[in-house]
Amino acid sequence: TLDSRAFDLDSIKLNGGRFQKGDNSIIWESKDSAKLRFLGRGEEGRVEFWVNVKDEIETFSPQDKELVLKNRVLISEASAEFEVKLNTNLAVDQKGFFQDDVFGNQGVHPLVVGSRNTYTIIWQAKNRYADVQNSTVKALLPAGVELTGKIFPEDSTLTFDSGSREIVWKIGDIPSGTGFFAELPGPSVAFQIAFTPTFDHRGKVAELVGEARITGEDVFTGQVVSSADDPIDTTLPDDESVTEQMGVVQ
């Protein structure tokens, strides 16, 4: 029997057998497999099916965590139950703005070669299903983009390696449900960057910061989990004051 809350039942693929939508069960009969008609001592029989786990499984409180997928199999009077621990959903939202109330950015739009613009990049972490420890967010700054040194909150553990051009935000522990429930707002950091377009950028959209990738250790499953959000370029899709054409360097 499959739980519709956890599984995408439209994705089921069967090797024989039939799926019953009434109770969300899969049934194999002897007509579907010769091994179900007769199985001798020491022999093995096998039936198969495939189903996708949903990308998002609804939870209702921070205590609704450490999810387990269960599969119960019945063969005549014998039965067995199998469990698979579900990894947490650890994510980071990366957004970029020219107009904001954090740092008061300066510059011109459309962008002009040789004119310095400053921007605000915001990272927010979210975590669902299980506690995470030793979490970090990393992203690369393209050549020509620099940090101004402005960070909020000022005590955030944000560092920059000038050699690798990697920004690293060390978050640490993130409880289950963080960023999904009002009582557990997600940790966030804002930092300001500066970009001065060159002649090589003329007529193009320029990247301001590479993809942001968050990584951490799932305390429940013991596995390393990771995900990423898209890079930010000068079109600034999150900033309503900047149109796509404004992001092209003049």
mmCIF file of C-alpha atoms in Angstrom:
data_model
loop_
_atom_site.group_PDB
_atom_site.id
_atom_site.type_symbol
_atom_site.label_atom_id
_atom_site.label_comp_id
_atom_site.label_asym_id
_atom_site.label_seq_id
_atom_site.Cartn_x
_atom_site.Cartn_y
_atom_site.Cartn_z
ATOM 1 C CA THR A 1 0.000 0.000 0.000
ATOM 2 C CA LEU A 2 1.333 3.445 -0.967
ATOM 3 C CA ASP A 3 0.684 6.680 0.947
ATOM 4 C CA SER A 4 -0.513 9.380 -1.494
ATOM 5 C CA ARG A 5 0.914 12.034 0.837
ATOM 6 C CA ALA A 6 4.453 10.829 0.142
ATOM 7 C CA PHE A 7 4.314 9.225 -3.322
ATOM 8 C CA ASP A 8 3.443 10.552 -6.770
ATOM 9 C CA LEU A 9 0.965 7.823 -7.652
ATOM 10 C CA ASP A 10 0.771 8.956 -11.287
ATOM 11 C CA SER A 11 4.433 7.943 -11.704
ATOM 12 C CA ILE A 12 3.903 4.239 -10.895
ATOM 13 C CA LYS A 13 5.435 1.763 -13.338
ATOM 14 C CA LEU A 14 4.675 -1.928 -12.901
ATOM 15 C CA ASN A 15 6.367 -5.113 -14.020
ATOM 16 C CA GLY A 16 3.109 -7.071 -14.152
ATOM 17 C CA GLY A 17 0.506 -6.664 -11.419
ATOM 18 C CA ARG A 18 -2.103 -3.952 -11.121
ATOM 19 C CA PHE A 19 -2.503 -0.770 -9.109
ATOM 20 C CA GLN A 20 -5.762 -0.253 -7.187
ATOM 21 C CA LYS A 21 -6.579 3.414 -6.622
ATOM 22 C CA GLY A 22 -9.172 2.666 -3.965
ATOM 23 C CA ASP A 23 -6.640 1.681 -1.293
ATOM 24 C CA ASN A 24 -3.461 2.635 -3.248
ATOM 25 C CA SER A 25 -2.239 -0.955 -3.238
ATOM 26 C CA ILE A 26 -0.374 -3.001 -5.844
ATOM 27 C CA ILE A 27 -1.410 -6.621 -6.307
ATOM 28 C CA TRP A 28 0.382 -9.417 -8.142
ATOM 29 C CA GLU A 29 -1.389 -12.709 -8.811
ATOM 30 C CA SER A 30 -0.159 -16.055 -10.050
ATOM 31 C CA LYS A 31 -1.226 -15.161 -13.572
ATOM 32 C CA ASP A 32 1.213 -12.218 -13.448
ATOM 33 C CA SER A 33 4.288 -14.256 -12.452
ATOM 34 C CA ALA A 34 5.141 -17.932 -12.862
ATOM 35 C CA LYS A 35 7.009 -17.828 -9.544
ATOM 36 C CA LEU A 36 3.756 -16.996 -7.773
ATOM 37 C CA ARG A 37 2.212 -20.218 -9.088
ATOM 38 C CA PHE A 38 4.938 -22.436 -7.660
ATOM 39 C CA LEU A 39 8.104 -21.635 -5.735
ATOM 40 C CA GLY A 40 10.281 -24.598 -4.799
ATOM 41 C CA ARG A 41 12.431 -24.932 -1.685
ATOM 42 C CA GLY A 42 15.430 -22.585 -1.874
ATOM 43 C CA GLU A 43 14.103 -20.753 -4.955
ATOM 44 C CA GLU A 44 13.528 -17.034 -5.246
ATOM 45 C CA GLY A 45 10.775 -15.083 -6.979
ATOM 46 C CA ARG A 46 10.728 -11.422 -7.838
ATOM 47 C CA VAL A 47 8.199 -8.741 -8.768
ATOM 48 C CA GLU A 48 9.052 -5.080 -9.336
ATOM 49 C CA PHE A 49 7.504 -1.623 -9.379
ATOM 50 C CA TRP A 50 8.804 1.944 -9.529
ATOM 51 C CA VAL A 51 7.282 5.081 -8.010
ATOM 52 C CA ASN A 52 8.614 8.589 -7.423
ATOM 53 C CA VAL A 53 8.660 10.217 -4.004
ATOM 54 C CA LYS A 54 7.079 13.682 -4.085
ATOM 55 C CA ASP A 55 9.470 16.632 -4.164
ATOM 56 C CA GLU A 56 7.500 18.216 -1.316
ATOM 57 C CA ILE A 57 5.744 16.319 1.466
ATOM 58 C CA GLU A 58 3.423 18.518 3.508
ATOM 59 C CA THR A 59 4.236 18.971 7.178
ATOM 60 C CA PHE A 60 2.088 20.750 9.742
ATOM 61 C CA SER A 61 4.463 21.688 12.595
ATOM 62 C CA PRO A 62 8.206 21.619 13.429
ATOM 63 C CA GLN A 63 7.526 18.392 15.347
ATOM 64 C CA ASP A 64 6.356 16.701 12.139
ATOM 65 C CA LYS A 65 9.842 15.487 11.231
ATOM 66 C CA GLU A 66 12.167 12.503 10.697
ATOM 67 C CA LEU A 67 9.911 11.003 8.041
ATOM 68 C CA VAL A 68 10.076 7.304 7.168
ATOM 69 C CA LEU A 69 8.735 5.649 4.022
ATOM 70 C CA LYS A 70 7.166 2.286 4.857
ATOM 71 C CA ASN A 71 6.434 -0.563 2.490
ATOM 72 C CA ARG A 72 4.337 -3.472 3.751
ATOM 73 C CA VAL A 73 4.390 -6.718 1.758
ATOM 74 C CA LEU A 74 1.865 -9.553 2.192
ATOM 75 C CA ILE A 75 2.384 -13.051 0.737
ATOM 76 C CA SER A 76 -0.480 -15.299 1.761
ATOM 77 C CA GLU A 77 -0.224 -15.426 5.551
ATOM 78 C CA ALA A 78 3.352 -14.077 5.708
ATOM 79 C CA SER A 79 4.074 -10.348 5.931
ATOM 80 C CA ALA A 80 7.062 -8.036 6.232
ATOM 81 C CA GLU A 81 7.510 -4.288 6.603
ATOM 82 C CA PHE A 82 10.435 -2.293 5.225
ATOM 83 C CA GLU A 83 11.434 1.254 6.172
ATOM 84 C CA VAL A 84 13.503 3.884 4.374
ATOM 85 C CA LYS A 85 14.542 7.087 6.134
ATOM 86 C CA LEU A 86 13.788 10.227 4.127
ATOM 87 C CA ASN A 87 16.523 12.839 3.743
ATOM 88 C CA THR A 88 15.707 16.369 4.813
ATOM 89 C CA ASN A 89 14.963 19.138 2.310
ATOM 90 C CA LEU A 90 17.756 21.676 2.852
ATOM 91 C CA ALA A 91 17.596 24.752 0.601
ATOM 92 C CA VAL A 92 18.921 28.275 0.150
ATOM 93 C CA ASP A 93 17.150 31.199 -1.537
ATOM 94 C CA GLN A 94 19.497 33.634 -3.290
ATOM 95 C CA LYS A 95 18.147 37.040 -4.310
ATOM 96 C CA GLY A 96 19.743 40.205 -5.675
ATOM 97 C CA PHE A 97 18.561 43.833 -5.510
ATOM 98 C CA PHE A 98 19.645 47.288 -6.601
ATOM 99 C CA GLN A 99 16.908 49.060 -4.647
ATOM 100 C CA ASP A 100 16.725 47.946 -1.020
ATOM 101 C CA ASP A 101 16.532 49.318 2.520
ATOM 102 C CA VAL A 102 19.620 47.515 3.821
ATOM 103 C CA PHE A 103 22.671 49.300 2.372
ATOM 104 C CA GLY A 104 21.389 52.044 0.056
ATOM 105 C CA ASN A 105 23.005 51.030 -3.223
ATOM 106 C CA GLN A 106 24.377 53.468 -5.787
ATOM 107 C CA GLY A 107 24.820 53.404 -9.556
ATOM 108 C CA VAL A 108 22.903 53.850 -12.797
ATOM 109 C CA HIS A 109 20.539 51.780 -14.905
ATOM 110 C CA PRO A 110 20.909 50.807 -17.649
ATOM 111 C CA LEU A 111 24.488 49.891 -16.750
ATOM 112 C CA VAL A 112 27.253 51.867 -18.442
ATOM 113 C CA VAL A 113 30.837 50.773 -19.118
ATOM 114 C CA GLY A 114 33.127 52.219 -16.436
ATOM 115 C CA SER A 115 30.290 53.149 -14.050
ATOM 116 C CA ARG A 116 30.378 51.431 -10.640
ATOM 117 C CA ASN A 117 27.137 49.917 -9.358
ATOM 118 C CA THR A 118 26.531 48.357 -5.952
ATOM 119 C CA TYR A 119 24.002 45.610 -5.237
ATOM 120 C CA THR A 120 22.604 43.723 -2.262
ATOM 121 C CA ILE A 121 22.696 39.918 -2.267
ATOM 122 C CA ILE A 122 20.498 38.109 0.261
ATOM 123 C CA TRP A 123 20.811 34.451 1.267
ATOM 124 C CA GLN A 124 18.145 32.699 3.334
ATOM 125 C CA ALA A 125 18.372 29.081 4.461
ATOM 126 C CA LYS A 126 15.417 26.697 4.861
ATOM 127 C CA ASN A 127 15.282 23.166 6.217
ATOM 128 C CA ARG A 128 12.451 20.639 6.384
ATOM 129 C CA TYR A 129 11.943 17.076 7.681
ATOM 130 C CA ALA A 130 15.048 16.629 9.928
ATOM 131 C CA ASP A 131 17.666 18.577 11.908
ATOM 132 C CA VAL A 132 20.871 19.542 10.079
ATOM 133 C CA GLN A 133 24.325 20.271 11.462
ATOM 134 C CA ASN A 134 27.537 21.824 10.059
ATOM 135 C CA SER A 135 25.647 23.661 7.300
ATOM 136 C CA THR A 136 27.375 26.129 4.971
ATOM 137 C CA VAL A 137 26.473 28.193 1.897
ATOM 138 C CA LYS A 138 29.051 28.832 -0.828
ATOM 139 C CA ALA A 139 29.122 30.836 -4.060
ATOM 140 C CA LEU A 140 31.734 32.197 -6.466
ATOM 141 C CA LEU A 141 32.168 35.863 -7.334
ATOM 142 C CA PRO A 142 32.919 36.409 -11.039
ATOM 143 C CA ALA A 143 35.945 38.455 -12.053
ATOM 144 C CA GLY A 144 35.170 42.164 -11.859
ATOM 145 C CA VAL A 145 32.793 41.785 -8.900
ATOM 146 C CA GLU A 146 34.001 42.634 -5.391
ATOM 147 C CA LEU A 147 32.687 42.683 -1.850
ATOM 148 C CA THR A 148 32.337 46.160 -0.349
ATOM 149 C CA GLY A 149 32.634 44.872 3.218
ATOM 150 C CA LYS A 150 29.047 45.717 4.184
ATOM 151 C CA ILE A 151 27.284 42.754 5.824
ATOM 152 C CA PHE A 152 24.039 42.405 7.763
ATOM 153 C CA PRO A 153 23.863 41.143 10.460
ATOM 154 C CA GLU A 154 27.395 42.410 11.097
ATOM 155 C CA ASP A 155 28.310 39.396 13.253
ATOM 156 C CA SER A 156 27.506 36.899 10.448
ATOM 157 C CA THR A 157 30.234 34.327 9.773
ATOM 158 C CA LEU A 158 30.726 35.342 6.141
ATOM 159 C CA THR A 159 34.218 34.985 4.659
ATOM 160 C CA PHE A 160 35.799 35.503 1.231
ATOM 161 C CA ASP A 161 38.803 33.697 -0.265
ATOM 162 C CA SER A 162 40.435 36.106 -2.735
ATOM 163 C CA GLY A 163 42.337 33.224 -4.360
ATOM 164 C CA SER A 164 39.369 30.962 -5.145
ATOM 165 C CA ARG A 165 36.914 33.927 -5.163
ATOM 166 C CA GLU A 166 34.569 31.860 -3.004
ATOM 167 C CA ILE A 167 32.162 33.382 -0.493
ATOM 168 C CA VAL A 168 31.403 31.087 2.456
ATOM 169 C CA TRP A 169 28.616 31.541 4.997
ATOM 170 C CA LYS A 170 28.905 29.185 7.972
ATOM 171 C CA ILE A 171 25.477 28.624 9.509
ATOM 172 C CA GLY A 172 25.968 25.547 11.682
ATOM 173 C CA ASP A 173 22.870 23.802 13.056
ATOM 174 C CA ILE A 174 19.476 24.306 11.394
ATOM 175 C CA PRO A 175 16.476 22.705 13.162
ATOM 176 C CA SER A 176 13.787 20.871 11.234
ATOM 177 C CA GLY A 177 11.003 23.159 10.020
ATOM 178 C CA THR A 178 13.224 26.241 9.833
ATOM 179 C CA GLY A 179 11.937 28.670 7.216
ATOM 180 C CA PHE A 180 8.620 26.842 6.857
ATOM 181 C CA PHE A 181 6.899 27.828 10.126
ATOM 182 C CA ALA A 182 6.455 31.256 11.719
ATOM 183 C CA GLU A 183 8.063 30.193 14.991
ATOM 184 C CA LEU A 184 11.239 29.130 13.139
ATOM 185 C CA PRO A 185 12.252 31.868 10.675
ATOM 186 C CA GLY A 186 15.135 30.893 8.437
ATOM 187 C CA PRO A 187 18.611 32.338 9.097
ATOM 188 C CA SER A 188 19.628 34.984 6.573
ATOM 189 C CA VAL A 189 22.540 37.189 5.637
ATOM 190 C CA ALA A 190 22.817 40.205 3.333
ATOM 191 C CA PHE A 191 26.041 41.466 1.800
ATOM 192 C CA GLN A 192 26.870 44.212 -0.655
ATOM 193 C CA ILE A 193 28.835 43.722 -3.857
ATOM 194 C CA ALA A 194 30.196 46.201 -6.405
ATOM 195 C CA PHE A 195 30.473 45.762 -10.163
ATOM 196 C CA THR A 196 32.096 48.021 -12.741
ATOM 197 C CA PRO A 197 31.359 46.900 -16.335
ATOM 198 C CA THR A 198 34.222 46.860 -18.864
ATOM 199 C CA PHE A 199 34.140 47.062 -22.657
ATOM 200 C CA ASP A 200 33.979 43.240 -22.713
ATOM 201 C CA HIS A 201 30.561 43.448 -21.030
ATOM 202 C CA ARG A 202 29.031 45.918 -23.523
ATOM 203 C CA GLY A 203 25.803 44.615 -25.061
ATOM 204 C CA LYS A 204 25.670 41.706 -22.619
ATOM 205 C CA VAL A 205 24.072 40.683 -19.352
ATOM 206 C CA ALA A 206 26.753 40.194 -16.694
ATOM 207 C CA GLU A 207 26.768 37.653 -13.872
ATOM 208 C CA LEU A 208 27.056 39.179 -10.400
ATOM 209 C CA VAL A 209 27.319 36.040 -8.255
ATOM 210 C CA GLY A 210 27.400 32.346 -9.124
ATOM 211 C CA GLU A 211 24.956 29.711 -7.919
ATOM 212 C CA ALA A 212 24.577 29.516 -4.150
ATOM 213 C CA ARG A 213 24.982 25.979 -2.827
ATOM 214 C CA ILE A 214 24.015 24.910 0.681
ATOM 215 C CA THR A 215 25.416 21.731 2.252
ATOM 216 C CA GLY A 216 24.834 20.095 5.621
ATOM 217 C CA GLU A 217 24.688 16.815 7.515
ATOM 218 C CA ASP A 218 21.263 15.238 8.035
ATOM 219 C CA VAL A 219 21.207 14.188 11.698
ATOM 220 C CA PHE A 220 18.426 11.619 11.100
ATOM 221 C CA THR A 221 19.848 9.764 8.094
ATOM 222 C CA GLY A 222 23.536 10.518 8.667
ATOM 223 C CA GLN A 223 23.945 11.619 5.043
ATOM 224 C CA VAL A 224 25.309 14.834 3.533
ATOM 225 C CA VAL A 225 22.517 16.795 1.821
ATOM 226 C CA SER A 226 22.916 19.637 -0.639
ATOM 227 C CA SER A 227 20.979 21.886 -3.026
ATOM 228 C CA ALA A 228 21.570 25.086 -4.979
ATOM 229 C CA ASP A 229 19.820 28.238 -6.157
ATOM 230 C CA ASP A 230 20.426 29.959 -9.487
ATOM 231 C CA PRO A 231 23.124 32.577 -10.140
ATOM 232 C CA ILE A 232 22.212 36.279 -10.045
ATOM 233 C CA ASP A 233 22.944 38.499 -13.037
ATOM 234 C CA THR A 234 22.420 42.176 -13.819
ATOM 235 C CA THR A 235 18.789 41.639 -14.886
ATOM 236 C CA LEU A 236 17.982 41.186 -11.149
ATOM 237 C CA PRO A 237 14.753 39.168 -11.537
ATOM 238 C CA ASP A 238 13.851 39.732 -7.854
ATOM 239 C CA ASP A 239 14.047 43.540 -8.122
ATOM 240 C CA GLU A 240 10.871 45.003 -9.627
ATOM 241 C CA SER A 241 12.603 48.343 -10.220
ATOM 242 C CA VAL A 242 14.985 46.793 -12.772
ATOM 243 C CA THR A 243 13.719 45.567 -16.134
ATOM 244 C CA GLU A 244 15.499 42.911 -18.152
ATOM 245 C CA GLN A 245 16.693 45.509 -20.695
ATOM 246 C CA MET A 246 18.225 47.596 -17.891
ATOM 247 C CA GLY A 247 20.515 44.672 -17.128
ATOM 248 C CA VAL A 248 22.258 44.912 -20.504
ATOM 249 C CA VAL A 249 25.509 46.903 -20.304
ATOM 250 C CA GLN A 250 25.532 49.997 -22.549
#
